[in-house]
Tab-separated table of C-alpha atoms in Angstrom:
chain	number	residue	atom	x	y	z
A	215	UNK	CA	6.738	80.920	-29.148
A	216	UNK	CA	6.394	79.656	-25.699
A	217	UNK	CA	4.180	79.938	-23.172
A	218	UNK	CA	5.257	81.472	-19.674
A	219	UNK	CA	4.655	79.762	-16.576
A	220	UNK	CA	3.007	76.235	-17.743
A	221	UNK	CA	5.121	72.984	-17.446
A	222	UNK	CA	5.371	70.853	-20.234
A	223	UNK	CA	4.623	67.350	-20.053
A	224	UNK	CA	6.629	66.075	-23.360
A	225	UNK	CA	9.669	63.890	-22.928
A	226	UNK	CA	12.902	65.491	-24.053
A	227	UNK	CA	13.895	65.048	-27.281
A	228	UNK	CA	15.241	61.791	-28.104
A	229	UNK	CA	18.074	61.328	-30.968
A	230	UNK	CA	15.185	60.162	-33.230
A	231	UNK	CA	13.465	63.672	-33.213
A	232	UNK	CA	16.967	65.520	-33.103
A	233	UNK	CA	17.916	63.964	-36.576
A	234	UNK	CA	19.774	60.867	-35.476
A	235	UNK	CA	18.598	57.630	-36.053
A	236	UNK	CA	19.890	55.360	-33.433
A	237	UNK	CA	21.948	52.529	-34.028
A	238	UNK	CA	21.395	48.596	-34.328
A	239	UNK	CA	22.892	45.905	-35.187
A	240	UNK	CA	21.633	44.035	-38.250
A	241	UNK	CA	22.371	40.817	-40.200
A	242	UNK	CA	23.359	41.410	-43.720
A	243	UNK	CA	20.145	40.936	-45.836
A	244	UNK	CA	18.957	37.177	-47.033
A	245	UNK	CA	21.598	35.786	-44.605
A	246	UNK	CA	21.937	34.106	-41.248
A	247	UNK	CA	25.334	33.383	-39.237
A	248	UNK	CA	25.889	29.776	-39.185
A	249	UNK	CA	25.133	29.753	-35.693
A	250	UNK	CA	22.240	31.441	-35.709
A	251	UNK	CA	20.335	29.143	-38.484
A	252	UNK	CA	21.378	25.998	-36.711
A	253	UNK	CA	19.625	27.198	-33.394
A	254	UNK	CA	16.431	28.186	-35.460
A	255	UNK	CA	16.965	24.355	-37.158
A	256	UNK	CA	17.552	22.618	-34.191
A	257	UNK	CA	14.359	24.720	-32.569
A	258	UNK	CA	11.865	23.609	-35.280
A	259	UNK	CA	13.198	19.653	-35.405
A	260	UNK	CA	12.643	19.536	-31.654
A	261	UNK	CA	9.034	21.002	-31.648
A	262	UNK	CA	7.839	18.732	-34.760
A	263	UNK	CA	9.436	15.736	-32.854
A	264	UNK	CA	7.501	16.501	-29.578
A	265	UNK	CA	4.247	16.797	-31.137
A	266	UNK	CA	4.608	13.812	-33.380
A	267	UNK	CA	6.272	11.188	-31.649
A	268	UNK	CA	5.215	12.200	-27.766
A	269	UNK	CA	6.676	9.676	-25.161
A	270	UNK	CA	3.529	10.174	-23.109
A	271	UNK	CA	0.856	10.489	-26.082
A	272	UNK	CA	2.727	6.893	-27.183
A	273	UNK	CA	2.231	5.460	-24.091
A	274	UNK	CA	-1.551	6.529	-24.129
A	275	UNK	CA	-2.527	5.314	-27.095
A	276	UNK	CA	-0.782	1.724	-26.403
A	277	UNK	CA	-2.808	1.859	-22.917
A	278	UNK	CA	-6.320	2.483	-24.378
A	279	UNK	CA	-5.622	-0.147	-27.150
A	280	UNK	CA	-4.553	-2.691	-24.574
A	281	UNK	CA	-7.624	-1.793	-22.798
A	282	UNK	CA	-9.716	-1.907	-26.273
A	283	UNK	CA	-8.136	-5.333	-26.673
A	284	UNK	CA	-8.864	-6.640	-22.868
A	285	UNK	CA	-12.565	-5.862	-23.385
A	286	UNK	CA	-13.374	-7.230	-26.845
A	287	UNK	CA	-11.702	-10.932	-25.496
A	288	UNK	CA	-13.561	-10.296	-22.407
A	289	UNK	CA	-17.044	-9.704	-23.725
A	290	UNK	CA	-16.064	-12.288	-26.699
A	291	UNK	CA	-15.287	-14.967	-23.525
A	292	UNK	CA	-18.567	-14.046	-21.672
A	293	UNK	CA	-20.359	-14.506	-25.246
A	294	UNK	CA	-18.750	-18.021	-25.361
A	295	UNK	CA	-19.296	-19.361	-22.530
A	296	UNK	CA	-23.191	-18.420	-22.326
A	297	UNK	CA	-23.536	-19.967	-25.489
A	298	UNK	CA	-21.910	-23.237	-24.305
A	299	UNK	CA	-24.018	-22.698	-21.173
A	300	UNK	CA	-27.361	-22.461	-23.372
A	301	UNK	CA	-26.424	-25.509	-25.262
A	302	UNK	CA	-26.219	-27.539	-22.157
A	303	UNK	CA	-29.650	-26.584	-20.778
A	304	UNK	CA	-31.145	-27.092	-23.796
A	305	UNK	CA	-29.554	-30.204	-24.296
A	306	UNK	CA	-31.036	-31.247	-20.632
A	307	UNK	CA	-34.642	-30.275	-21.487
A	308	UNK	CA	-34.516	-32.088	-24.677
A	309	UNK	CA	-33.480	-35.341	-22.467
A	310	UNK	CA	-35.973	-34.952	-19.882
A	311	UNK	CA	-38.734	-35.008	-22.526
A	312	UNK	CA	-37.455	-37.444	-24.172
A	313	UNK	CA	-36.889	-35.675	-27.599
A	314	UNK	CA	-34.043	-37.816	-28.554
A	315	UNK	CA	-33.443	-36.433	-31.840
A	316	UNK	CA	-32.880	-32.944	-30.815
A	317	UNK	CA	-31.036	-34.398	-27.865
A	318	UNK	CA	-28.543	-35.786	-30.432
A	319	UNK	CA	-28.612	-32.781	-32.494
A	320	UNK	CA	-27.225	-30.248	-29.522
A	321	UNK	CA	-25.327	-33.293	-28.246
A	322	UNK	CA	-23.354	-32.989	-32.023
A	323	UNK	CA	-23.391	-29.054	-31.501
A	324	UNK	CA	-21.766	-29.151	-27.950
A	325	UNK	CA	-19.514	-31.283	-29.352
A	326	UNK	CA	-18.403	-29.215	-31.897
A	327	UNK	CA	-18.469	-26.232	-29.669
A	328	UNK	CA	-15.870	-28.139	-27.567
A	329	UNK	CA	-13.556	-28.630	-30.257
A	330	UNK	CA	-13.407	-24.950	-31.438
A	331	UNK	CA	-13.308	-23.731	-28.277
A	332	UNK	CA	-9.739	-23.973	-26.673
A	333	UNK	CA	-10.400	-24.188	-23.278
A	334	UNK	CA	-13.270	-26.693	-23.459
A	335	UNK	CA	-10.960	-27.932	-26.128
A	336	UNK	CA	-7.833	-28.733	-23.590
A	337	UNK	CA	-10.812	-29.643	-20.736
A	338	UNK	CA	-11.969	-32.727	-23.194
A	339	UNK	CA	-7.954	-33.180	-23.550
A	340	UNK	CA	-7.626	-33.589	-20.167
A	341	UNK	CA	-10.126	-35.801	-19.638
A	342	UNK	CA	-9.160	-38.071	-21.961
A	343	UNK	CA	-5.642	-38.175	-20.794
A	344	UNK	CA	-7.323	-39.334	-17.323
A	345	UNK	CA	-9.134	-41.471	-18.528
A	346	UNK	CA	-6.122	-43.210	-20.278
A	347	UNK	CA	-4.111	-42.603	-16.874
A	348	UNK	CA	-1.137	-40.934	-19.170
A	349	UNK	CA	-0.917	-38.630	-15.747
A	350	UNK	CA	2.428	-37.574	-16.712
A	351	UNK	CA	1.372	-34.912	-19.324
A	352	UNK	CA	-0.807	-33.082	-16.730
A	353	UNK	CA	-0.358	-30.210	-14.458
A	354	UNK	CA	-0.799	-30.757	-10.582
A	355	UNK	CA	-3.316	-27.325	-11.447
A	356	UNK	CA	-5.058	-29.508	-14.482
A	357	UNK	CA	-7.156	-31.332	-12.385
A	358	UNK	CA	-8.751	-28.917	-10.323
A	359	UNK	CA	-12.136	-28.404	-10.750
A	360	UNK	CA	-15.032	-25.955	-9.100
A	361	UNK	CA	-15.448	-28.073	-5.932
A	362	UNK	CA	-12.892	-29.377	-3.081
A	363	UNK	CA	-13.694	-32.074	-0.184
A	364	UNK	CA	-11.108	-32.472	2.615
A	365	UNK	CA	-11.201	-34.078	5.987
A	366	UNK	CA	-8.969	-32.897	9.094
A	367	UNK	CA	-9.185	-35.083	12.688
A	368	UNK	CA	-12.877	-35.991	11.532
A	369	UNK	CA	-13.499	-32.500	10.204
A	370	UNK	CA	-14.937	-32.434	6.942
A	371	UNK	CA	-15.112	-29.587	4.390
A	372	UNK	CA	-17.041	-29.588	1.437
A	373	UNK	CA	-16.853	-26.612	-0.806
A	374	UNK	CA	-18.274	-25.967	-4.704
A	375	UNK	CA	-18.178	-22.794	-6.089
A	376	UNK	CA	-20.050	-21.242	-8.943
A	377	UNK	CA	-19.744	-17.837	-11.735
A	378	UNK	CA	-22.632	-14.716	-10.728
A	379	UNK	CA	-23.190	-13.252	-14.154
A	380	UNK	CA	-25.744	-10.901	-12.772
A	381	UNK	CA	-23.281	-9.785	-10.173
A	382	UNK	CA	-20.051	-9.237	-12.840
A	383	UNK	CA	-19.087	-6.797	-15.246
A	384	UNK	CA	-16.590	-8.219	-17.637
A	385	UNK	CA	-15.692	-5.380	-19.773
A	386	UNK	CA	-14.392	-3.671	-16.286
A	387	UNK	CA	-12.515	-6.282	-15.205
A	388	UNK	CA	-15.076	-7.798	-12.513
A	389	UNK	CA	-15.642	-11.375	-11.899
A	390	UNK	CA	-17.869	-12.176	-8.965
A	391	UNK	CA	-18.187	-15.578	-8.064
A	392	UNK	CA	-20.127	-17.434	-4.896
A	393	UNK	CA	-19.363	-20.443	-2.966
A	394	UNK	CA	-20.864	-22.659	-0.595
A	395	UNK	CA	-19.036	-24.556	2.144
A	396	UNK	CA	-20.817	-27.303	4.409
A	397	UNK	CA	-18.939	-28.380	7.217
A	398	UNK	CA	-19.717	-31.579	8.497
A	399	UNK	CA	-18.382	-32.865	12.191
A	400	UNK	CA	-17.789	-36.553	11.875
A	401	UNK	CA	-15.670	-37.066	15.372
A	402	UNK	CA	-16.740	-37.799	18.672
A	403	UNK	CA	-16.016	-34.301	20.160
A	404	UNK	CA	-18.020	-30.965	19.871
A	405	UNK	CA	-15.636	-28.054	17.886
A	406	UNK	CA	-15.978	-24.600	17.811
A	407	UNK	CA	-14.540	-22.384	14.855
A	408	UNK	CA	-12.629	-19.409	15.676
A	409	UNK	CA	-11.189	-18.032	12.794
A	410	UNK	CA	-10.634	-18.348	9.192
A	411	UNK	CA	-7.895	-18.019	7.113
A	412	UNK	CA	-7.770	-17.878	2.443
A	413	UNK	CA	-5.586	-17.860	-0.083
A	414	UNK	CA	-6.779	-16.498	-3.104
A	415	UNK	CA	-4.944	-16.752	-6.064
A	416	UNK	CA	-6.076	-14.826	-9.483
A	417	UNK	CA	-5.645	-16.101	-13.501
A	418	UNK	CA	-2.227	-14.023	-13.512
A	419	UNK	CA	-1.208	-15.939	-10.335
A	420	UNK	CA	-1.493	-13.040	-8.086
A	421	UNK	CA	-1.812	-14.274	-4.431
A	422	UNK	CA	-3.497	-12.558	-1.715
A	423	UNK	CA	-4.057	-14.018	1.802
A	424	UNK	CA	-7.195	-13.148	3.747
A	425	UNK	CA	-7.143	-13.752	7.604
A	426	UNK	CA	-10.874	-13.215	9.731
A	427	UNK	CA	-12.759	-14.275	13.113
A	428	UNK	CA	-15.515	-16.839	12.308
A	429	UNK	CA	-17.389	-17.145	9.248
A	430	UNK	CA	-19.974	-14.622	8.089
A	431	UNK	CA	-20.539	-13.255	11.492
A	432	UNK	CA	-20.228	-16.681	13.493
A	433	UNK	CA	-17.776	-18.623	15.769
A	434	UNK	CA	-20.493	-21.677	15.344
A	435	UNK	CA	-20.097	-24.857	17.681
A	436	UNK	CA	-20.400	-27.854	15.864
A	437	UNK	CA	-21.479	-30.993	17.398
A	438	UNK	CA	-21.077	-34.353	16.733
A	439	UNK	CA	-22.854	-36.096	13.757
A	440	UNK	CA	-23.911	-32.135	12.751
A	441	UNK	CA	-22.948	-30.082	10.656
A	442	UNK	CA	-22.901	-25.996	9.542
A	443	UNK	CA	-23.334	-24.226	5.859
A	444	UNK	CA	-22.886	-20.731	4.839
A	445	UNK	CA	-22.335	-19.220	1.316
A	446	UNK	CA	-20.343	-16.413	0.773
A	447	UNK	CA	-18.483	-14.826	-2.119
A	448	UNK	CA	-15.269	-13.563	-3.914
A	449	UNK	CA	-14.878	-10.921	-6.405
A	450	UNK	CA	-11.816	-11.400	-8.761
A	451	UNK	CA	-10.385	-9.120	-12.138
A	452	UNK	CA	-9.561	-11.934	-13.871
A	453	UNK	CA	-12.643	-14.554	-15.277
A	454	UNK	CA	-10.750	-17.581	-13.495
A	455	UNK	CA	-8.654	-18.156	-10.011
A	456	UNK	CA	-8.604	-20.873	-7.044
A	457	UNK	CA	-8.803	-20.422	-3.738
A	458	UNK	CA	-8.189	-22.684	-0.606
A	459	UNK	CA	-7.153	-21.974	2.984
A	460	UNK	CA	-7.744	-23.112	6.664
A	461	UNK	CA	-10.118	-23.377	9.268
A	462	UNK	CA	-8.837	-22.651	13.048
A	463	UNK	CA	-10.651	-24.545	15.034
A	464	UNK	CA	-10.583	-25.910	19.132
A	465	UNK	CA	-12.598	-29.004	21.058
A	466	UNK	CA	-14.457	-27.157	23.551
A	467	UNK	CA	-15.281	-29.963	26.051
A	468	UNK	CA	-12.344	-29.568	27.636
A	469	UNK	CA	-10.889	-26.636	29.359
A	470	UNK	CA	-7.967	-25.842	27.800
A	471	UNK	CA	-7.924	-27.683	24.563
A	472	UNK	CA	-5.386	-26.342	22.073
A	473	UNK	CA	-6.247	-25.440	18.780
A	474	UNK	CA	-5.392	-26.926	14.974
A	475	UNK	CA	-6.325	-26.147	11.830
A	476	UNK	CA	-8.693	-28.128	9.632
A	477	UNK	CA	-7.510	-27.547	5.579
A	478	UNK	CA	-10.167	-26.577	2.959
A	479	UNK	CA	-8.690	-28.460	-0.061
A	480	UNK	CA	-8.031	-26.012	-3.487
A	481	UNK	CA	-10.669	-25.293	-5.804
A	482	UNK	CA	-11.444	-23.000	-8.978
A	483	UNK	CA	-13.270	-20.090	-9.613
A	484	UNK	CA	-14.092	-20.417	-13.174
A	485	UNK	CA	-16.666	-18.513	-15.465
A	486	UNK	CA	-17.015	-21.930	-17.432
A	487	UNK	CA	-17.568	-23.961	-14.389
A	488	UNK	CA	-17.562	-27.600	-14.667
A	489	UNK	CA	-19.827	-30.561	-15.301
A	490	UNK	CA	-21.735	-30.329	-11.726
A	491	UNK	CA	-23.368	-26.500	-11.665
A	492	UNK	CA	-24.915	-26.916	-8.428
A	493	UNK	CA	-24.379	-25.820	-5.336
A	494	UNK	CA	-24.002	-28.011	-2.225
């Protein structure tokens, strides 16, 4: 029966509803072509390979145990070295009141401390070798400690430097150290300092140079028989460095005058300082 004058909306008939089922092409049951299985094989190889043994994830995990590794010797260093630093006070107070017993006990404990300690360890090394004058066995860099004094043309620079604890953060990689400089004018002539110029070197023996006018806001005149101090500060990523550098400098009592540089002699930056802790 059909209805007159209404439009149907059904597709035509498709070789499914006419009887026919259409054709398509099939493997044979249970079976691949050769060709076929080794693309599925190769397919599933490649995708447990790149979850498993990830270039990138490799790299990763070797990056955070490096870093895992650069913070426990870090924080192990700093834990060191404020022991040794503890001992020594202690070892002072116990002098100054006379308490000669205990003075000999933490004398006996630094001592030991030294010996376990590798870097104290090569210091006491060192020191001995100096002592002995066998100079050939040492480094030019052996023998620098935390404080420099040069003179340039009767300019003379004095410099010690010392570890901020409360300003550093070992397990990031921060290492802020201070230093004081006097500089004392032992020539007849008045000098004026223009600029300033570092080298800063860090424990991997990165070098950086740092050029500037003046010191800490200055371009002081220095007189005769007078002097000038200022303290400033350098932040390294590594807990030990040096630094050294130059002074530009001109004689200002006569028009003209050229200028020359007056050296500031090398000297560490060391978390472990050295025998004299204080600053100039």
């Amino acid at each position: 029966m059909q209805w007159a004058g209404v439009r149907s909306s059904s597709p035509a008939p498709t070789a499914a509803w006419m009887g026919r089922r259409p054709r398509t092409a099939r493997w044979p049951r249970g079976r691949l072509p050769a060709s076929r299985g080794a693309v599925v094989a190769s397919a599933a190889a490649s995708d447990a390979n790149s979850s498993s043994n990830s270039p990138g994830k490799d790299e990763e995990r070797e990056e955070v145990a490096r870093r895992e590794k650069e913070e426990k010797a870090a924080a192990s260093l700093i834990m060191r070295s404020q022991k040794y630093a503890m001992l020594k006070q202690q070892l002072a107070v116990a002098a100054q009141f006379e308490d000669y017993k205990e003075a000999a006990r933490l004398r006996d404990s630094l001592r030991s401390f030294e010996e376990e300690e590798p870097v104290l360890r090569l210091r006491g090394l060192m020191r001995k070798a100096i002592e002995e004058e066998r100079f050939e066995i040492l480094a030019p860099h052996s023998l620098l400690k935390c404080s420099s004094d040069a003179t340039t043309l009767g300019i003379r620079v004095q410099v010690r430097s010392v570890y901020i604890e409360s300003r550093s953060q070992p397990l990031k990689g921060q290492f802020f150290f201070a230093y004081r400089i006097r500089i004392t004018n032992n020539s007849q002539r008045p000098v004026q300092l223009l600029r300033r110029h570092w080298i800063v070197t860090d424990g991997n023996g990165r070098t950086e140079n740092i050029w500037g006018v003046g010191v800490v806001g200055e371009q002081p005149v220095i007189f005769p028989r007078t002097g000038f101090e200022y303290s400033s500060a350098c932040p390294l990523s590594t807990p030990n460095g040096r630094m050294e550098g130059d002074f530009e400098m001109k004689h200002i009592d006569k028009a003209g005058s050229s200028t020359f540089n007056v050296a500031i002699a090398p000297f560490s930056l060391s978390i472990l300082g050295d025998d004299n802790d204080v600053l100039l």
